[in-house]
PDB file of C-alpha atoms in Angstrom:
ATOM      1  CA  MET Q   1     -32.560  61.605 -56.329  1.00 55.00           C
ATOM      2  CA  THR Q   2     -35.093  60.762 -58.240  1.00 58.00           C
ATOM      3  CA  ASP Q   3     -35.657  57.187 -58.619  1.00 57.00           C
ATOM      4  CA  THR Q   4     -35.756  57.225 -62.578  1.00 61.00           C
ATOM      5  CA  ARG Q   5     -36.296  53.614 -63.381  1.00 62.00           C
ATOM      6  CA  GLY Q   6     -39.795  53.771 -63.473  1.00 59.00           C
ATOM      7  CA  PRO Q   7     -42.229  51.438 -61.543  1.00 61.00           C
ATOM      8  CA  GLN Q   8     -40.691  47.678 -60.833  1.00 59.00           C
ATOM      9  CA  PRO Q   9     -42.685  44.629 -61.973  1.00 57.00           C
ATOM     10  CA  GLN Q  10     -44.189  42.855 -58.235  1.00 55.00           C
ATOM     11  CA  TYR Q  11     -44.541  39.364 -58.298  1.00 51.00           C
ATOM     12  CA  GLU Q  12     -47.169  37.611 -56.121  1.00 51.00           C
ATOM     13  CA  GLY Q  13     -45.546  34.155 -55.253  1.00 49.00           C
ATOM     14  CA  TYR Q  14     -42.963  36.317 -53.162  1.00 49.00           C
ATOM     15  CA  ALA Q  15     -44.567  39.704 -52.340  1.00 50.00           C
ATOM     16  CA  THR Q  16     -46.615  37.673 -49.953  1.00 54.00           C
ATOM     17  CA  GLY Q  17     -45.130  34.524 -49.203  1.00 57.00           C
ATOM     18  CA  PRO Q  18     -41.795  33.434 -48.059  1.00 56.00           C
ATOM     19  CA  LEU Q  19     -38.469  33.300 -50.186  1.00 58.00           C
ATOM     20  CA  PRO Q  20     -37.949  29.743 -51.599  1.00 57.00           C
ATOM     21  CA  GLY Q  21     -36.230  27.141 -48.921  1.00 56.00           C
ATOM     22  CA  GLU Q  22     -37.757  29.330 -45.712  1.00 55.00           C
ATOM     23  CA  ARG Q  23     -40.398  27.812 -43.377  1.00 56.00           C
ATOM     24  CA  GLU Q  24     -43.655  29.733 -42.589  1.00 57.00           C
ATOM     25  CA  PRO Q  25     -43.702  31.271 -39.508  1.00 55.00           C
ATOM     26  CA  ALA Q  26     -45.774  29.467 -37.319  1.00 55.00           C
ATOM     27  CA  GLN Q  27     -48.998  31.903 -35.756  1.00 55.00           C
ATOM     28  CA  GLY Q  28     -48.253  33.121 -32.352  1.00 52.00           C
ATOM     29  CA  ALA Q  29     -45.201  31.148 -31.825  1.00 51.00           C
ATOM     30  CA  THR Q  30     -42.227  33.152 -30.539  1.00 57.00           C
ATOM     31  CA  GLY Q  31     -38.997  32.064 -29.957  1.00 63.00           C
ATOM     32  CA  PRO Q  32     -35.258  31.539 -31.901  1.00 69.00           C
ATOM     33  CA  TYR Q  33     -35.761  31.134 -35.657  1.00 67.00           C
ATOM     34  CA  HIS Q  34     -34.556  27.643 -36.761  1.00 69.00           C
ATOM     35  CA  PRO Q  35     -32.784  26.742 -40.273  1.00 68.00           C
ATOM     36  CA  PRO Q  36     -34.540  24.075 -42.034  1.00 69.00           C
ATOM     37  CA  GLN Q  37     -33.165  20.820 -42.169  1.00 69.00           C
ATOM     38  CA  ALA Q  38     -32.432  18.658 -44.517  1.00 64.00           C
ATOM     39  CA  TYR Q  39     -32.824  15.452 -42.781  1.00 62.00           C
ATOM     40  CA  GLN Q  40     -34.394  15.315 -39.273  1.00 62.00           C
ATOM     41  CA  ALA Q  41     -32.530  14.317 -36.109  1.00 57.00           C
ATOM     42  CA  PRO Q  42     -33.554  11.402 -33.777  1.00 57.00           C
ATOM     43  CA  GLY Q  43     -33.437  12.504 -30.316  1.00 53.00           C
ATOM     44  CA  GLY Q  44     -34.367  16.077 -30.498  1.00 50.00           C
ATOM     45  CA  GLY Q  45     -30.371  17.033 -29.748  1.00 49.00           C
ATOM     46  CA  THR Q  46     -28.822  19.122 -32.138  1.00 48.00           C
ATOM     47  CA  GLN Q  47     -25.713  21.484 -32.745  1.00 48.00           C
ATOM     48  CA  GLY Q  48     -25.981  23.463 -35.718  1.00 47.00           C
ATOM     49  CA  GLY Q  49     -29.165  21.267 -37.347  1.00 45.00           C
ATOM     50  CA  GLN Q  50     -26.935  17.906 -37.269  1.00 49.00           C
ATOM     51  CA  GLN Q  51     -26.817  15.446 -34.415  1.00 49.00           C
ATOM     52  CA  ARG Q  52     -23.780  15.025 -32.059  1.00 50.00           C
ATOM     53  CA  PRO Q  53     -21.949  11.930 -32.518  1.00 50.00           C
ATOM     54  CA  GLY Q  54     -22.092  10.105 -28.897  1.00 48.00           C
ATOM     55  CA  GLN Q  55     -24.599  12.409 -26.938  1.00 49.00           C
ATOM     56  CA  PRO Q  56     -27.954  10.470 -26.090  1.00 50.00           C
ATOM     57  CA  GLY Q  57     -31.254  11.827 -27.711  1.00 48.00           C
ATOM     58  CA  GLY Q  58     -32.916  14.175 -25.655  1.00 47.00           C
ATOM     59  CA  GLY Q  59     -34.832  17.290 -25.144  1.00 46.00           C
ATOM     60  CA  GLY Q  60     -32.131  19.765 -24.580  1.00 48.00           C
ATOM     61  CA  THR Q  61     -30.496  21.483 -27.516  1.00 47.00           C
ATOM     62  CA  LEU Q  62     -26.406  21.951 -27.386  1.00 47.00           C
ATOM     63  CA  GLY Q  63     -26.899  25.367 -27.869  1.00 46.00           C
ATOM     64  CA  GLY Q  64     -27.264  26.286 -23.988  1.00 46.00           C
ATOM     65  CA  ALA Q  65     -25.017  24.734 -20.582  1.00 51.00           C
ATOM     66  CA  ALA Q  66     -25.507  20.547 -21.320  1.00 57.00           C
ATOM     67  CA  THR Q  67     -25.915  18.835 -18.565  1.00 66.00           C
ATOM     68  CA  ARG Q  68     -24.301  15.376 -16.896  1.00 63.00           C
ATOM     69  CA  LYS Q  69     -25.452  12.924 -15.871  1.00 63.00           C
ATOM     70  CA  PRO Q  70     -23.761  11.262 -13.111  1.00 57.00           C
ATOM     71  CA  ARG Q  71     -23.459   7.464 -13.397  1.00 62.00           C
ATOM     72  CA  THR Q  72     -25.407   5.861 -10.875  1.00 60.00           C
ATOM     73  CA  GLY Q  73     -24.057   1.773  -9.919  1.00 56.00           C
ATOM     74  CA  ALA Q  74     -20.811   2.413 -10.435  1.00 55.00           C
ATOM     75  CA  ARG Q  75     -18.168   1.807  -8.636  1.00 62.00           C
ATOM     76  CA  THR Q  76     -14.507   1.540  -9.098  1.00 65.00           C
ATOM     77  CA  THR Q  77     -12.525  -1.230  -7.418  1.00 66.00           C
ATOM     78  CA  PRO Q  78      -9.311   0.143  -6.408  1.00 66.00           C
ATOM     79  CA  ARG Q  79      -5.740  -1.840  -8.279  1.00 73.00           C
ATOM     80  CA  THR Q  80      -3.016  -3.032  -6.217  1.00 78.00           C
ATOM     81  CA  ARG Q  81       0.054  -2.720  -7.704  1.00 83.00           C
ATOM     82  CA  LYS Q  82       2.289  -5.906  -7.283  1.00 85.00           C
ATOM     83  CA  ALA Q  83       6.431  -6.835  -7.846  1.00 86.00           C
ATOM     84  CA  ARG Q  84       8.011 -10.032  -8.186  1.00 86.00           C
ATOM     85  CA  LEU Q  85      11.700  -9.417  -6.794  1.00 87.00           C
ATOM     86  CA  ARG Q  86      14.113 -12.109  -6.478  1.00 88.00           C
ATOM     87  CA  VAL Q  87      16.989 -12.308  -3.828  1.00 87.00           C
ATOM     88  CA  ALA Q  88      20.007 -12.844  -5.841  1.00 87.00           C
ATOM     89  CA  LYS Q  89      22.620 -12.417  -3.059  1.00 89.00           C
ATOM     90  CA  ALA Q  90      23.393 -11.600   0.270  1.00 90.00           C
ATOM     91  CA  ASP Q  91      26.011  -9.789   1.052  1.00 92.00           C
ATOM     92  CA  PRO Q  92      27.857 -11.459   3.776  1.00 92.00           C
ATOM     93  CA  TRP Q  93      30.284  -8.164   5.507  1.00 94.00           C
ATOM     94  CA  SER Q  94      26.147  -6.806   6.433  1.00 94.00           C
ATOM     95  CA  VAL Q  95      24.521  -9.748   7.158  1.00 94.00           C
ATOM     96  CA  MET Q  96      27.826 -10.320   9.916  1.00 95.00           C
ATOM     97  CA  LYS Q  97      26.935  -6.248  11.123  1.00 95.00           C
ATOM     98  CA  VAL Q  98      23.351  -7.008  11.750  1.00 95.00           C
ATOM     99  CA  SER Q  99      23.644 -10.800  13.055  1.00 95.00           C
ATOM    100  CA  PHE Q 100      26.548  -9.063  15.301  1.00 96.00           C
ATOM    101  CA  LEU Q 101      24.248  -6.481  16.485  1.00 96.00           C
ATOM    102  CA  LEU Q 102      20.699  -8.495  17.217  1.00 96.00           C
ATOM    103  CA  SER Q 103      22.951 -11.032  18.946  1.00 95.00           C
ATOM    104  CA  ILE Q 104      25.056  -7.930  21.289  1.00 96.00           C
ATOM    105  CA  ALA Q 105      21.126  -7.049  21.770  1.00 96.00           C
ATOM    106  CA  LEU Q 106      19.910 -10.296  22.310  1.00 95.00           C
ATOM    107  CA  GLY Q 107      22.591 -11.061  24.943  1.00 94.00           C
ATOM    108  CA  ILE Q 108      21.712  -8.307  27.144  1.00 95.00           C
ATOM    109  CA  CYS Q 109      18.617  -8.647  26.986  1.00 95.00           C
ATOM    110  CA  THR Q 110      19.167 -12.608  28.552  1.00 94.00           C
ATOM    111  CA  VAL Q 111      21.567 -10.868  30.849  1.00 94.00           C
ATOM    112  CA  VAL Q 112      19.069  -8.230  32.034  1.00 95.00           C
ATOM    113  CA  ALA Q 113      16.582 -10.983  32.426  1.00 95.00           C
ATOM    114  CA  ALA Q 114      18.076 -13.342  34.546  1.00 94.00           C
ATOM    115  CA  ALA Q 115      18.708 -10.889  36.704  1.00 93.00           C
ATOM    116  CA  VAL Q 116      15.315  -9.620  37.154  1.00 95.00           C
ATOM    117  CA  LEU Q 117      14.585 -13.725  37.269  1.00 93.00           C
ATOM    118  CA  TRP Q 118      16.256 -14.120  40.656  1.00 91.00           C
ATOM    119  CA  MET Q 119      15.429 -11.099  42.380  1.00 92.00           C
ATOM    120  CA  VAL Q 120      11.623 -12.269  41.590  1.00 93.00           C
ATOM    121  CA  MET Q 121      12.395 -15.341  42.759  1.00 88.00           C
ATOM    122  CA  ASP Q 122      14.400 -14.280  45.737  1.00 86.00           C
ATOM    123  CA  ALA Q 123      11.627 -12.334  47.203  1.00 89.00           C
ATOM    124  CA  MET Q 124       8.875 -14.753  46.799  1.00 89.00           C
ATOM    125  CA  GLY Q 125      11.321 -17.418  48.841  1.00 83.00           C
ATOM    126  CA  VAL Q 126      12.221 -20.161  46.482  1.00 83.00           C
ATOM    127  CA  PHE Q 127      15.810 -20.473  47.296  1.00 79.00           C
ATOM    128  CA  SER Q 128      15.388 -20.468  50.929  1.00 80.00           C
ATOM    129  CA  THR Q 129      12.910 -22.576  50.786  1.00 83.00           C
ATOM    130  CA  VAL Q 130      14.473 -25.651  48.428  1.00 81.00           C
ATOM    131  CA  GLY Q 131      18.321 -24.386  49.894  1.00 75.00           C
ATOM    132  CA  GLY Q 132      16.523 -25.720  53.188  1.00 77.00           C
ATOM    133  CA  THR Q 133      15.211 -29.106  51.716  1.00 79.00           C
ATOM    134  CA  ILE Q 134      17.907 -29.926  49.309  1.00 78.00           C
ATOM    135  CA  SER Q 135      20.544 -29.168  53.221  1.00 75.00           C
ATOM    136  CA  GLU Q 136      18.715 -31.149  54.831  1.00 74.00           C
ATOM    137  CA  ALA Q 137      18.889 -34.178  52.388  1.00 74.00           C
ATOM    138  CA  THR Q 138      22.136 -33.952  51.936  1.00 75.00           C
ATOM    139  CA  GLY Q 139      23.598 -33.061  55.735  1.00 66.00           C
ATOM    140  CA  SER Q 140      25.121 -35.238  58.303  1.00 65.00           C
ATOM    141  CA  ASN Q 141      25.534 -34.889  61.333  1.00 62.00           C
ATOM    142  CA  GLU Q 142      29.632 -33.303  61.317  1.00 67.00           C
ATOM    143  CA  SER Q 143      28.320 -31.327  58.070  1.00 66.00           C
ATOM    144  CA  ASN Q 144      25.621 -28.741  57.208  1.00 70.00           C
ATOM    145  CA  GLY Q 145      25.103 -29.993  53.677  1.00 68.00           C
ATOM    146  CA  PHE Q 146      24.824 -28.392  50.268  1.00 72.00           C
ATOM    147  CA  ASP Q 147      24.442 -24.389  50.388  1.00 73.00           C
ATOM    148  CA  LEU Q 148      22.139 -23.630  47.845  1.00 73.00           C
ATOM    149  CA  GLN Q 149      21.834 -19.489  48.456  1.00 74.00           C
ATOM    150  CA  SER Q 150      25.365 -19.324  48.298  1.00 77.00           C
ATOM    151  CA  PHE Q 151      25.479 -21.630  45.125  1.00 81.00           C
ATOM    152  CA  LEU Q 152      22.805 -19.123  43.069  1.00 82.00           C
ATOM    153  CA  SER Q 153      24.473 -16.216  44.285  1.00 84.00           C
ATOM    154  CA  LEU Q 154      23.419 -12.994  42.309  1.00 87.00           C
ATOM    155  CA  PRO Q 155      27.245 -12.277  41.111  1.00 88.00           C
ATOM    156  CA  ARG Q 156      27.437 -15.848  40.236  1.00 90.00           C
ATOM    157  CA  VAL Q 157      24.295 -16.472  37.884  1.00 90.00           C
ATOM    158  CA  LEU Q 158      25.187 -12.546  36.150  1.00 92.00           C
ATOM    159  CA  ILE Q 159      28.864 -14.264  35.455  1.00 94.00           C
ATOM    160  CA  PHE Q 160      27.147 -17.073  33.849  1.00 93.00           C
ATOM    161  CA  THR Q 161      24.818 -15.278  32.138  1.00 94.00           C
ATOM    162  CA  SER Q 162      26.976 -12.918  30.436  1.00 95.00           C
ATOM    163  CA  VAL Q 163      29.868 -15.768  30.038  1.00 95.00           C
ATOM    164  CA  ILE Q 164      26.451 -17.140  28.299  1.00 95.00           C
ATOM    165  CA  ALA Q 165      25.305 -14.211  26.090  1.00 95.00           C
ATOM    166  CA  VAL Q 166      29.211 -14.100  25.092  1.00 95.00           C
ATOM    167  CA  ILE Q 167      29.539 -17.384  23.524  1.00 96.00           C
ATOM    168  CA  ASP Q 168      25.788 -17.082  21.529  1.00 94.00           C
ATOM    169  CA  VAL Q 169      27.285 -13.280  20.234  1.00 95.00           C
ATOM    170  CA  VAL Q 170      30.418 -15.493  18.549  1.00 96.00           C
ATOM    171  CA  LEU Q 171      28.536 -18.368  17.654  1.00 96.00           C
ATOM    172  CA  ALA Q 172      25.115 -16.420  15.991  1.00 95.00           C
ATOM    173  CA  THR Q 173      27.435 -13.914  13.843  1.00 96.00           C
ATOM    174  CA  ALA Q 174      29.608 -16.536  12.869  1.00 96.00           C
ATOM    175  CA  LEU Q 175      26.504 -19.083  11.587  1.00 96.00           C
ATOM    176  CA  ALA Q 176      24.504 -16.079  10.349  1.00 95.00           C
ATOM    177  CA  THR Q 177      27.922 -15.063   7.848  1.00 95.00           C
ATOM    178  CA  LEU Q 178      28.541 -18.792   7.133  1.00 96.00           C
ATOM    179  CA  GLY Q 179      24.839 -18.509   5.882  1.00 94.00           C
ATOM    180  CA  ALA Q 180      25.236 -15.795   3.889  1.00 94.00           C
ATOM    181  CA  PHE Q 181      27.975 -17.734   1.772  1.00 94.00           C
ATOM    182  CA  ILE Q 182      25.915 -21.185   1.382  1.00 94.00           C
ATOM    183  CA  TYR Q 183      22.731 -18.875   0.117  1.00 93.00           C
ATOM    184  CA  ASN Q 184      25.039 -17.054  -2.307  1.00 92.00           C
ATOM    185  CA  LEU Q 185      25.541 -20.597  -3.610  1.00 93.00           C
ATOM    186  CA  SER Q 186      22.348 -22.315  -3.471  1.00 91.00           C
ATOM    187  CA  ALA Q 187      21.314 -18.659  -5.275  1.00 90.00           C
ATOM    188  CA  GLY Q 188      23.274 -19.370  -8.034  1.00 87.00           C
ATOM    189  CA  PHE Q 189      22.047 -22.775  -9.172  1.00 88.00           C
ATOM    190  CA  VAL Q 190      17.991 -22.218  -8.115  1.00 87.00           C
ATOM    191  CA  GLY Q 191      17.591 -18.427  -8.699  1.00 84.00           C
ATOM    192  CA  GLY Q 192      16.923 -17.593  -4.892  1.00 85.00           C
ATOM    193  CA  VAL Q 193      14.071 -16.499  -3.188  1.00 87.00           C
ATOM    194  CA  GLU Q 194      11.459 -15.108  -4.675  1.00 88.00           C
ATOM    195  CA  LEU Q 195       9.496 -12.327  -2.869  1.00 86.00           C
ATOM    196  CA  THR Q 196       6.018 -10.680  -3.850  1.00 88.00           C
ATOM    197  CA  LEU Q 197       5.557  -7.287  -2.952  1.00 85.00           C
ATOM    198  CA  ALA Q 198       1.940  -5.072  -2.616  1.00 86.00           C
ATOM    199  CA  GLU Q 199       1.687  -1.776  -2.714  1.00 81.00           C
ATOM    200  CA  ASP Q 200      -0.843  -0.402  -0.088  1.00 73.00           C
ATOM    201  CA  GLU Q 201      -3.552   1.879  -1.267  1.00 64.00           C
TER     202      GLU Q 201
END
């Protein structure tokens, strides 16, 4: 195929120079081509000719991987969640069961403690020494006086302590149940006991 249009006219301004809106390449500059901008972006950080809102001005562009600088001096204080609750009612049946079990445990501890204390005092010779002194003080020519060792024997001490523990179980259970009824009556007027609970983190 041959060109039949003939010789085309040459424009001096476009033949030797850049097109309108183009930037003349710098002498000896190497790098990517940047299109012209209508407004100069402050700080040098650009993305497609416009600065990204909220991005601090720096020397880098968003064309590559942006590096985020860690915040220094910022300390986060852990927040403790709190809840304010109110004890509106105490169930008398549950209070009676709990108080009954606790009073039984307390009675058993009382009997065991009395037995251990008696054995320690007997091993130290307290009963024999005190009993001899009382026998001499209360004795006469016809009688030997009061025998403390036979009166404070281990079986008698354990029986006496067990009776006290049983009485304590009955009284503690009854008083705790009565206290639950009284608390429910008073909570109806004043609203009950308020508690503030906090969650540990």
